[in-house]
Coordinates of C-alpha atoms in Angstrom, one line a residue:
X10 CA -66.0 11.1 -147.2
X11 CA -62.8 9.2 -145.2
X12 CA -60.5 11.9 -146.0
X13 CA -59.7 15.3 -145.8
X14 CA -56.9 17.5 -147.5
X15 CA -54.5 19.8 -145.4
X16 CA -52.8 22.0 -148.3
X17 CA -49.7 23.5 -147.2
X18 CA -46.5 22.9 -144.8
X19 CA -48.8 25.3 -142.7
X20 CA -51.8 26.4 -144.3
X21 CA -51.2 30.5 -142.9
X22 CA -52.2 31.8 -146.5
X23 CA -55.8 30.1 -145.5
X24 CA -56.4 30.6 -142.0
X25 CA -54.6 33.9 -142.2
X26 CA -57.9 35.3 -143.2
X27 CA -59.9 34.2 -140.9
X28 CA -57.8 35.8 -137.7
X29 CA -56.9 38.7 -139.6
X30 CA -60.7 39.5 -140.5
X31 CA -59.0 41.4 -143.8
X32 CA -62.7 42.0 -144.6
X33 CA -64.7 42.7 -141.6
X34 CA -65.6 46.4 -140.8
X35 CA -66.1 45.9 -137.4
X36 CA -63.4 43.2 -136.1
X37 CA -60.1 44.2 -135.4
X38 CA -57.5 41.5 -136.2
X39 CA -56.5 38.4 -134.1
X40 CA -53.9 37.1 -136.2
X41 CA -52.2 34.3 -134.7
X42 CA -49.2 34.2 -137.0
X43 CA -47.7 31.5 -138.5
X44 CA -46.0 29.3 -135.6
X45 CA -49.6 29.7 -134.2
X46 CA -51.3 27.8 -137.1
X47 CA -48.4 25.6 -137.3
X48 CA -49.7 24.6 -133.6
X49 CA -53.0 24.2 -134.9
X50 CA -52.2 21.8 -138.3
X51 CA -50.1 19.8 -136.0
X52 CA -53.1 19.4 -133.1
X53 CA -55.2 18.8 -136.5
X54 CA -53.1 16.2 -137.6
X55 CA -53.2 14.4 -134.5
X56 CA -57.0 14.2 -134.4
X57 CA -57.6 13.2 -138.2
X58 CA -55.3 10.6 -137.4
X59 CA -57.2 9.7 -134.0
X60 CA -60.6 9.7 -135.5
X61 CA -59.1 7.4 -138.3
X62 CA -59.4 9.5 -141.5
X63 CA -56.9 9.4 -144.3
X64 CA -54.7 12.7 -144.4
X65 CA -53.8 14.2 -147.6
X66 CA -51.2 17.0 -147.5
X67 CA -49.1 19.3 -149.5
X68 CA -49.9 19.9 -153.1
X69 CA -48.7 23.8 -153.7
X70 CA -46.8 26.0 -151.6
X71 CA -43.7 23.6 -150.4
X72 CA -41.2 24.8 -153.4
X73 CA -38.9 26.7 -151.6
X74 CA -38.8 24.8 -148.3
X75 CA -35.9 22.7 -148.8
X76 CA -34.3 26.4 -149.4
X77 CA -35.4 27.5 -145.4
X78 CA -38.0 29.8 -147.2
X79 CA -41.7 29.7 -145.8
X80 CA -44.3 30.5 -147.7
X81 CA -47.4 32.4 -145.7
X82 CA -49.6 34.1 -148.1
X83 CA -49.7 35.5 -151.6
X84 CA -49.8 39.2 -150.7
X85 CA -46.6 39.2 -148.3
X86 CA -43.2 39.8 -150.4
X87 CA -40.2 37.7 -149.3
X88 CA -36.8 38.3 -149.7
X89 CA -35.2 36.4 -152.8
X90 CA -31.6 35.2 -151.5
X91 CA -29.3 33.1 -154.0
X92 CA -30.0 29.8 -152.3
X93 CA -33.6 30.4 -153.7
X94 CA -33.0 32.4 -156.7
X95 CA -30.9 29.7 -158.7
X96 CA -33.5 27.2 -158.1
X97 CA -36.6 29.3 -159.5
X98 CA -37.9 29.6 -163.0
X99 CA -36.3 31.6 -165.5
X100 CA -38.4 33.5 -167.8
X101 CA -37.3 36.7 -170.0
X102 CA -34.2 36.2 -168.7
X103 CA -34.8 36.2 -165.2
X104 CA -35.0 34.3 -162.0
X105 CA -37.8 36.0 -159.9
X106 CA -40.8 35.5 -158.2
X107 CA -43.6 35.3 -160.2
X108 CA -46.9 36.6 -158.2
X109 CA -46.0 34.4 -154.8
X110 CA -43.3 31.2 -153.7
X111 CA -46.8 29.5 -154.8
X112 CA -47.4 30.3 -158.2
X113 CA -43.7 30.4 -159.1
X114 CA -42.2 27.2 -161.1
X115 CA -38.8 26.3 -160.5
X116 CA -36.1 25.2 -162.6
X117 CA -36.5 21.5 -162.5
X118 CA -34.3 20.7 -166.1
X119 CA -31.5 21.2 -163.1
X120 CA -30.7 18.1 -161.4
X121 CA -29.5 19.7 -158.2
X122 CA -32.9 21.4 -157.7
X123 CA -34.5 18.3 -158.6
X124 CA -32.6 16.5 -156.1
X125 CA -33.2 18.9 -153.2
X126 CA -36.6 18.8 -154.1
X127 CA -36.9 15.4 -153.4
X128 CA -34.7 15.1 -150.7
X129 CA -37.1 17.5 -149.2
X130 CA -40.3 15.5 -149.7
X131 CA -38.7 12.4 -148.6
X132 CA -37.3 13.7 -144.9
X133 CA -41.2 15.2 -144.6
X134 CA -42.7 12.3 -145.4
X135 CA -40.4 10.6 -143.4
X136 CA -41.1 12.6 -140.4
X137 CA -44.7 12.9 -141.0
X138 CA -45.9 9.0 -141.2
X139 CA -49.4 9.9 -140.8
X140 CA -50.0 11.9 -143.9
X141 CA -51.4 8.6 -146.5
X142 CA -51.0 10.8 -149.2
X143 CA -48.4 13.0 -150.7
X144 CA -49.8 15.4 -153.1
X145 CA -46.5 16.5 -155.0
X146 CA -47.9 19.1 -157.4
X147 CA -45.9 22.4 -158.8
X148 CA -46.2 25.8 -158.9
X149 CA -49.6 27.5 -158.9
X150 CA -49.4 29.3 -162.1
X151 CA -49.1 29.5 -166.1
X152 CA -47.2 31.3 -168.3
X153 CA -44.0 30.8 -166.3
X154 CA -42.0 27.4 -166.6
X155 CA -38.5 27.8 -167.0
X156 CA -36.3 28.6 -170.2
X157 CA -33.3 28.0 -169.6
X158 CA -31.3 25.6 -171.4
X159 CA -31.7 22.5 -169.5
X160 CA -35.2 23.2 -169.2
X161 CA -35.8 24.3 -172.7
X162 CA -35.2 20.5 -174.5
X163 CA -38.4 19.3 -172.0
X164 CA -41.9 19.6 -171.6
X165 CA -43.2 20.4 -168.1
X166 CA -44.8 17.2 -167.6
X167 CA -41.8 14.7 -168.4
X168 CA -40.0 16.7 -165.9
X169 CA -42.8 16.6 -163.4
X170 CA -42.9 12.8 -164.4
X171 CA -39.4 12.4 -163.9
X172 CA -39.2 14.3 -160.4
X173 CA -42.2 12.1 -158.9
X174 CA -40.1 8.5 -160.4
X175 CA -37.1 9.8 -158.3
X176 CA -39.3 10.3 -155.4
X177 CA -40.6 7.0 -155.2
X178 CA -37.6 6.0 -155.9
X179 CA -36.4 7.3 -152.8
X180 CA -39.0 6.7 -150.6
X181 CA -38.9 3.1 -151.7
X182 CA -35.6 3.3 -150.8
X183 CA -36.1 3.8 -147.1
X184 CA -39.2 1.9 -147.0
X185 CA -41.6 4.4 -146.7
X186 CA -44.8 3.4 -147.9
X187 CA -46.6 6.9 -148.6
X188 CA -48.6 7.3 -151.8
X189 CA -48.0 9.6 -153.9
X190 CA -50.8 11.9 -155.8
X191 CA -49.9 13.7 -158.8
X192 CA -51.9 16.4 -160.9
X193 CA -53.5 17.6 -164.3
X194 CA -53.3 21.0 -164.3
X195 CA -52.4 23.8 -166.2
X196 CA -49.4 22.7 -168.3
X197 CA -49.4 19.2 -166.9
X198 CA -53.0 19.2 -169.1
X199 CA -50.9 18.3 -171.7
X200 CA -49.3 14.3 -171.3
X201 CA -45.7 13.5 -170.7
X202 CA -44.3 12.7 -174.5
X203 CA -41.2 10.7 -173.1
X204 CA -41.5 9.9 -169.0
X205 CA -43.7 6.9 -168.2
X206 CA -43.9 6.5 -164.6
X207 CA -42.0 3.3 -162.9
X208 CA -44.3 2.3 -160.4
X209 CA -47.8 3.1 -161.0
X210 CA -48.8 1.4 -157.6
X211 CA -47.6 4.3 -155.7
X212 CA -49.8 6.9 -157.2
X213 CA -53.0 8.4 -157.6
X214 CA -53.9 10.7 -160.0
X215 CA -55.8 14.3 -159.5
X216 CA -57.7 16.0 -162.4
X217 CA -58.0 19.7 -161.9
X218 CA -59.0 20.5 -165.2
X219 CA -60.9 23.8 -164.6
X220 CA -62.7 25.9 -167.2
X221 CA -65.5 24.7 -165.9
X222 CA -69.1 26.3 -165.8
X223 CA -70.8 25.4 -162.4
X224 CA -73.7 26.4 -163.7
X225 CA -74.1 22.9 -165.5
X226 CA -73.3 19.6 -164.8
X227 CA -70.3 17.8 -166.3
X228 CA -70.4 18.3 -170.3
X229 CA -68.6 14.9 -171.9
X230 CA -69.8 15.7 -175.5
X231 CA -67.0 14.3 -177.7
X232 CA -64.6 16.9 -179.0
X233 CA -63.6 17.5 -182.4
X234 CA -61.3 19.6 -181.9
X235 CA -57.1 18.5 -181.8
X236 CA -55.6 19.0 -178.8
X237 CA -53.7 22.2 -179.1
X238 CA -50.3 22.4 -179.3
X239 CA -48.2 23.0 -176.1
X240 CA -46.5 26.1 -176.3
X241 CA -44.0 27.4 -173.5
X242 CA -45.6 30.0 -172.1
X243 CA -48.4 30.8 -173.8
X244 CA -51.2 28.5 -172.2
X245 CA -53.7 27.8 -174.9
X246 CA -55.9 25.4 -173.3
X247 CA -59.5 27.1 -173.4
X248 CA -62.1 25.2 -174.7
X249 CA -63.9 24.4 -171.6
X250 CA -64.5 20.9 -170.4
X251 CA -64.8 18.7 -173.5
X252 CA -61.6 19.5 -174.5
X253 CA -60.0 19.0 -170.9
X254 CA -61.6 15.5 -171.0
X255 CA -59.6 14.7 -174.2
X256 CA -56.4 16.3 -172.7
X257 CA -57.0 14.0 -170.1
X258 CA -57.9 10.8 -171.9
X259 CA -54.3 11.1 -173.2
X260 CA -52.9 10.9 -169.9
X261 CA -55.1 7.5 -169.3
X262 CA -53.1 6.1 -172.0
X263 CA -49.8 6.3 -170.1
X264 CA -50.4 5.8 -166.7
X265 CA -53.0 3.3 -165.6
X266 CA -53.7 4.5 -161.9
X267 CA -57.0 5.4 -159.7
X268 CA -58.0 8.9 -160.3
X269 CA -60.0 11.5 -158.7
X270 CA -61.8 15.0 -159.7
X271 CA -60.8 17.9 -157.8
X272 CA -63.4 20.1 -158.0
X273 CA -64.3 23.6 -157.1
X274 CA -67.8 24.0 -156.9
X275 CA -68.6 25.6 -153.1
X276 CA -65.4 27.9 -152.9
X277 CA -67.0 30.8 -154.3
X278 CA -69.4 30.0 -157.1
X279 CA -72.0 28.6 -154.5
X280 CA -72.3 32.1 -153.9
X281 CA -73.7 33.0 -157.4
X282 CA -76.5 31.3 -155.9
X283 CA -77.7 32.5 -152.8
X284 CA -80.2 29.8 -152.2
X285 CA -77.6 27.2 -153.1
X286 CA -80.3 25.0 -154.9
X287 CA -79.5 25.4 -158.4
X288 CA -75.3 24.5 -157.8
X289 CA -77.0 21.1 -155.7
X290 CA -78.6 19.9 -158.4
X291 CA -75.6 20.6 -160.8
X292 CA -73.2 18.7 -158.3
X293 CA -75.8 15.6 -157.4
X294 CA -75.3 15.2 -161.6
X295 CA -71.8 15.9 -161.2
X296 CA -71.2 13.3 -158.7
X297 CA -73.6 10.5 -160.8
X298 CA -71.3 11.0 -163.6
X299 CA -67.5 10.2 -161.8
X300 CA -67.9 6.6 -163.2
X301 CA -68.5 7.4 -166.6
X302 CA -66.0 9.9 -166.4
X303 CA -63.4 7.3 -165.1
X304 CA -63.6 9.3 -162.1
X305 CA -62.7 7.3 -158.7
X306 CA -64.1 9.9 -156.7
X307 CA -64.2 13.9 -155.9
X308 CA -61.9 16.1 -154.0
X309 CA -63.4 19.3 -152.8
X310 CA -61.0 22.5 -153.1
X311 CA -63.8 25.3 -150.7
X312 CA -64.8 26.8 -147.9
X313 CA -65.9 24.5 -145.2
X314 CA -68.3 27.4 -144.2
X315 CA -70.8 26.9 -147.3
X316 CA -74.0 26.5 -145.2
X317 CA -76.3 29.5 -145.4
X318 CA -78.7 29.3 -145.5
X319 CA -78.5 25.3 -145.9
X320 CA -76.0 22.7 -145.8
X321 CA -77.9 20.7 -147.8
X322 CA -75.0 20.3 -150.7
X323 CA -72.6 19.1 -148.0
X324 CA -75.1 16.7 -146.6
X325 CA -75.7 15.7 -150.5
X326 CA -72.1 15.2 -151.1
X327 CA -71.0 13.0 -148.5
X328 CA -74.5 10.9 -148.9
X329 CA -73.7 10.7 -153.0
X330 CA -70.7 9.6 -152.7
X331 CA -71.2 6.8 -150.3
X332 CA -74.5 5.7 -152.1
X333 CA -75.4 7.1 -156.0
X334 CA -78.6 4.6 -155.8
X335 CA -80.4 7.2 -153.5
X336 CA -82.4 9.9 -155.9
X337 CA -82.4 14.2 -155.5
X338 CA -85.7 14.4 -154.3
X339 CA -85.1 11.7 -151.5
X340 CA -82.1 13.2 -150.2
X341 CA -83.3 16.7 -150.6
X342 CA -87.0 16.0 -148.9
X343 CA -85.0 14.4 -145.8
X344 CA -82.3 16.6 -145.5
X345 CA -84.9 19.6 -144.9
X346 CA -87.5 17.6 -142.7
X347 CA -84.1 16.8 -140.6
X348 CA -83.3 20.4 -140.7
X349 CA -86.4 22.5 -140.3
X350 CA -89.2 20.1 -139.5
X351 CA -92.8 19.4 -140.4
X352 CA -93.1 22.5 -142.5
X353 CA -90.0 22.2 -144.8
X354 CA -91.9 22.1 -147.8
X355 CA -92.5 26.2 -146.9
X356 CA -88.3 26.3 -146.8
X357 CA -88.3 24.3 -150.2
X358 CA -90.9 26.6 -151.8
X359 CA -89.6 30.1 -150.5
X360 CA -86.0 29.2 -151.8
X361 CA -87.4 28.2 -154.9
X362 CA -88.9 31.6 -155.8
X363 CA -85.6 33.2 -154.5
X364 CA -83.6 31.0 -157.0
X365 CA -86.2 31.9 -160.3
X366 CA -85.8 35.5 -158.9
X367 CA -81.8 35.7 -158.6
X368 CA -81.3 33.6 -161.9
X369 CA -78.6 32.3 -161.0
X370 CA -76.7 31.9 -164.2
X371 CA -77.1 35.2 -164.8
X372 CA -74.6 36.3 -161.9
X373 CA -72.0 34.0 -163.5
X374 CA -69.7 34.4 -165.4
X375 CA -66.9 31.6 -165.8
X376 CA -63.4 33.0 -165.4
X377 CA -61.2 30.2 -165.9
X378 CA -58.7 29.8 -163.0
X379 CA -55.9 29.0 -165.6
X380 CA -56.6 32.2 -168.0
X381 CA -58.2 34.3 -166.0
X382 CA -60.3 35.3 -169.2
X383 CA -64.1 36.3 -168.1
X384 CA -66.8 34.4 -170.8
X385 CA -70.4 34.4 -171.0
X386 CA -71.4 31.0 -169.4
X387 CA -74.4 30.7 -171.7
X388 CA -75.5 32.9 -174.2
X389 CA -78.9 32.3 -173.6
X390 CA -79.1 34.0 -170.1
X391 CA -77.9 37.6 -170.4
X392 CA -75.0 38.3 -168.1
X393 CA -76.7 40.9 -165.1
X394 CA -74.8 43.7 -165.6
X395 CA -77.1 46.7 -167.8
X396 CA -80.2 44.6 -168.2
X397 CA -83.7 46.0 -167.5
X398 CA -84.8 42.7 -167.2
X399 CA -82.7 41.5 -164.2
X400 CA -83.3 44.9 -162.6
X401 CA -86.9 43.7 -162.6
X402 CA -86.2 40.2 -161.0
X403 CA -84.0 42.0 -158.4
X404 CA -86.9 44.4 -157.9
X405 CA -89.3 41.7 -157.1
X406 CA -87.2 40.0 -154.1
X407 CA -88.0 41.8 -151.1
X408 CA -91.6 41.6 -151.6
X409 CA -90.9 37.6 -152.2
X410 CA -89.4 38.1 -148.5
X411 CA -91.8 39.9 -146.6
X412 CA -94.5 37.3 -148.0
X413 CA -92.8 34.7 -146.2
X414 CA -91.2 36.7 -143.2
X415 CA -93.8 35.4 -140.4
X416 CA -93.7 31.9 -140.9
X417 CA -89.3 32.0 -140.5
X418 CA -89.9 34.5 -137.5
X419 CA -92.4 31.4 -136.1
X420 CA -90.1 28.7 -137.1
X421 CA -87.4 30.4 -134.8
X422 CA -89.3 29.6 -131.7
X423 CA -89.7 25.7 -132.9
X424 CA -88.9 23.7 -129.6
X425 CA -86.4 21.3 -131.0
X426 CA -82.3 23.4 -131.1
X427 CA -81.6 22.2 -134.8
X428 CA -84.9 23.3 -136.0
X429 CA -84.6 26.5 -134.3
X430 CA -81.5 27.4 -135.5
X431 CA -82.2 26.4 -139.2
X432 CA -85.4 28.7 -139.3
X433 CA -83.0 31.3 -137.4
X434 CA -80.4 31.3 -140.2
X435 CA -82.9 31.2 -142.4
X436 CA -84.0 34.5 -141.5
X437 CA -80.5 36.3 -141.3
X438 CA -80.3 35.0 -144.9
X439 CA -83.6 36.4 -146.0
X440 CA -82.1 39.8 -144.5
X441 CA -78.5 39.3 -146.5
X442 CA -80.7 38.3 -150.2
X443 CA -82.8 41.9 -149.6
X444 CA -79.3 43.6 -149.4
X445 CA -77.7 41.9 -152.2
X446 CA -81.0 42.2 -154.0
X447 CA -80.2 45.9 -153.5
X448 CA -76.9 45.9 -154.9
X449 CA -77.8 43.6 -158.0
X450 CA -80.7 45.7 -158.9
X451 CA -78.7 48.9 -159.5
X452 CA -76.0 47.5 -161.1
X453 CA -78.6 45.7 -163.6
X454 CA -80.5 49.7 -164.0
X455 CA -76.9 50.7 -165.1
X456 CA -75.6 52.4 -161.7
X457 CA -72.8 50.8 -160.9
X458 CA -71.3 53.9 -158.7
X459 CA -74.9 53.1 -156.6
X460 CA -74.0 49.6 -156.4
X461 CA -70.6 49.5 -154.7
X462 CA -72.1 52.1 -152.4
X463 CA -74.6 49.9 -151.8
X464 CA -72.0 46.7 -151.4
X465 CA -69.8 48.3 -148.9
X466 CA -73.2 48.7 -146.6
X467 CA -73.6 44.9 -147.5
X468 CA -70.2 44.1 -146.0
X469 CA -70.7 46.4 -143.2
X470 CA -74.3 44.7 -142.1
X471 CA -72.6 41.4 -143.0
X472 CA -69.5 41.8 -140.7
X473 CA -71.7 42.9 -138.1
X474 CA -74.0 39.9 -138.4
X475 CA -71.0 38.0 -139.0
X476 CA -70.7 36.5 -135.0
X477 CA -74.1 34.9 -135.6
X478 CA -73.1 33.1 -138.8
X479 CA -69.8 32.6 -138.7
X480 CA -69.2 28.6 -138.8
X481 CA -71.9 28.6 -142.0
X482 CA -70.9 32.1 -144.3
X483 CA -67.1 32.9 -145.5
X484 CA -67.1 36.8 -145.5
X485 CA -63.5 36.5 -147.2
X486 CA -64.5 34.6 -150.3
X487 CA -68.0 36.2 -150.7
X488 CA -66.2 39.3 -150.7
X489 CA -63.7 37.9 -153.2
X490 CA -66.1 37.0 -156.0
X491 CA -68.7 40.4 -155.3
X492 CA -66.0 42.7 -155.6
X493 CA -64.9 41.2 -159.0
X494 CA -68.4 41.6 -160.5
X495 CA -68.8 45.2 -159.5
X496 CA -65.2 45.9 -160.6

């Protein structure tokens, strides 16, 4: 919990929508464009630094820097001059953007782009001293690495390997001690077959191995099956987390190096569950089984806004990590007396009826962030979409919430400021799981027309509320996930 991660030259693709509001019904924007957020990282920067955390920086989105081409986010469209085309990917024939800057790989079989990308690095790590970590990752997307001949005789990840060896290289060259972090992901799954890196003290390695179900805890059942095949643009990694594991063992036969999970877990599928008590669990195993996993640590890709109606899991994160001796029910039991007082056991109860109502696995479904291909997290738990059953469940909730509505209306008036404003969130939440109830039980009866009627109220009474709520709920990334399950 020493560190924090600032992804990006400037992150505008992130903060963008927050001033622009792209979801509220009721805000009009107050974007701040990029050169304001630019301000912003750069007052940040100076205060992580102040306060004595390390700074991690970079990963996607610097590409096309060193080509005086700034990315902002993945909806604008940027022009695509020759300076930039010749360096980018070229598949069927073409050198284009593929989505965004972001997600597009360029051609790194060429030397010259490899040595303007790491010319590039070098000058910004060379003007940024306080950044202790350099994540040097490539483009954020599959199905797109480059074909032309000098890329064609080499697999993604001997190139990647190859690129960060000439950047330490460099950097060691005009004694700039900034460590590098490289990353599993996508087609880097798959293990260099020829690059070894040179100097293994000047890295750390990042597992994002996705396919993950956050509905369970890490799964490290041994797999039986080979490691597929790597085939130039036809990612064929599925197989879900035992399989990423083995993908990833091979790796640990090459490069001896600390290494870290970076995990998604509370940037949007916290909001499967609305009490958040089912994904805390998950995670408290998730974070007792780094060591086993050969796991260093946990990076958290999400929303720093995951706290209705508890922050609970961001309490449990930073206490995990800094001591795995302490159990669930300690931490849990003191985070809630700390938040709401004498009577937290009442909080603890009433979200656990929520949870057994929602079901929380049934609102999930795991789309892979490599793929993109939707699967049944567990065949046990019927997806909620056309079932009776759920409808039911759904049914049951407000009446769940009125039982319980007078003791959060009396916890409001509690004397102490925290416990007041915990009961006080507590009860705008209770309000928001009665809408969403709404809007889950007709889509479970089968009217989905009904539902996304129903969900555009919920964004409207949402972006109303928003003001009261908005340093604990993201109403851009709930919206994100809601709209793909009624879609």
């Amino acid at each position: 919990m020493n560190l924090t991660m600032i992804q990006g030259i400037v992150p505008y693709n992130f903060m963008s929508r927050w001033y622009r509001h792209r979801v509220s019904t009721v805000r009009p924007p107050e974007d701040i464009g990029y050169d304001g957020v630019a301000g912003l990282i750069s007052l940040l920067e100076q205060d992580i630094a102040r306060v004595g955390l390390q700074l991690h920086a970079l990963g996607h989105c610097y590409q096309t820097e060193p080509y005086g081409l700034h990315y902002q986010t993945s909806s604008d469209r940027y022009p695509l001059p020759d300076r930039v085309r010749r360096a980018l990917a070229q598949v069927g024939g073409e050198r284009r953007f593929r989505g965004s800057p972001s997600w597009t790989q360029l051609c790194i079989g060429n030397e010259d782009v490899l040595r303007e990308q790491v010319q590039w690095l070098a000058d910004y790590a060379q003007r940024k001293p306080w950044i202790n970590f350099l994540h040097v990752w490539l483009g954020d997307g599959i199905n797109n690495h480059c074909e032309c001949p000098l890329c064609l005789p080499h697999h993604p990840s001997d190139l990647y390997v190859k690129m960060l060896n000439m950047l330490d290289a460099e950097l060691t060259r005009r004694n700039i001690a900034t460590r590098l972090v490289f990353i599993s992901y996508t087609d880097t799954l798959w293990a260099p077959t020829k690059e070894r890196l040179r100097n293994p003290k000047r890295f750390l390695f990042c597992t994002a191995l996705g396919d993950r179900d956050y509905g369970v805890p890490y799964d490290d059942t041994p797999c039986d099956a080979p490691i597929p095949a790597w085939e130039r643009n036809h990612f064929n990694a599925g197989g879900g987390f035992p399989l990423r594991r083995k993908m990833l063992r091979e790796w640990q036969k090459q490069v001896d190096v600390p290494m870290f999970a970076f995990e998604y877990h509370f940037y949007t599928d916290h909001y499967n569950d609305p009490t958040e008590l089912e994904i805390a669990e998950n995670y408290y195993a998730d974070l007792h089984q780094l060591r086993s996993l050969d796991f260093d640590g946990m990076m958290n890709c999400q929303t720093q806004r995951c706290a209705l109606p508890t922050a609970f899991a961001v309490m449990l994160c930073g206490e995990s990590l800094f001591d795995l001796n302490r159990s669930y029910e300690s931490l849990r039991d003191s985070y809630f007396a700390a938040a709401f007082g004498e009577n937290y056991r009442f909080v603890l109860d009433y979200l656990t009826g929520l949870r057994e109502r929602f079901v929380p696995r049934s609102l999930r479904k795991n789309v892979s962030i490599d793929s993109g291909a939707a699967v049944a997290s567990d065949d046990a738990v019927r997806y909620w979409r056309d079932d009776p059953d759920a409808a039911a469940r759904f049914a049951s909730i407000p009446a769940w919430i009125d039982a319980h509505l007078a003791q959060i209306a009396a916890g409001e008036q509690l004397e102490a400021p925290c416990h007041a404003r915990s009961w006080k969130l507590l009860g705008i939440h209770a309000d928001f799981c009665r809408r969403l109830a709404g809007v889950l039980e007709l889509g479970a009866a089968g009217d989905m027309d009904s539902a996304r009627r129903a969900y555009d109220a919920l964004i409207h009474w949402l972006s109303v509320r928003e003001p009261e709520m908005e340093y604990e709920f993201d109403l851009y990334l709930f919206n994100q996930l809601y709209t793909a399950k009624l879609n």
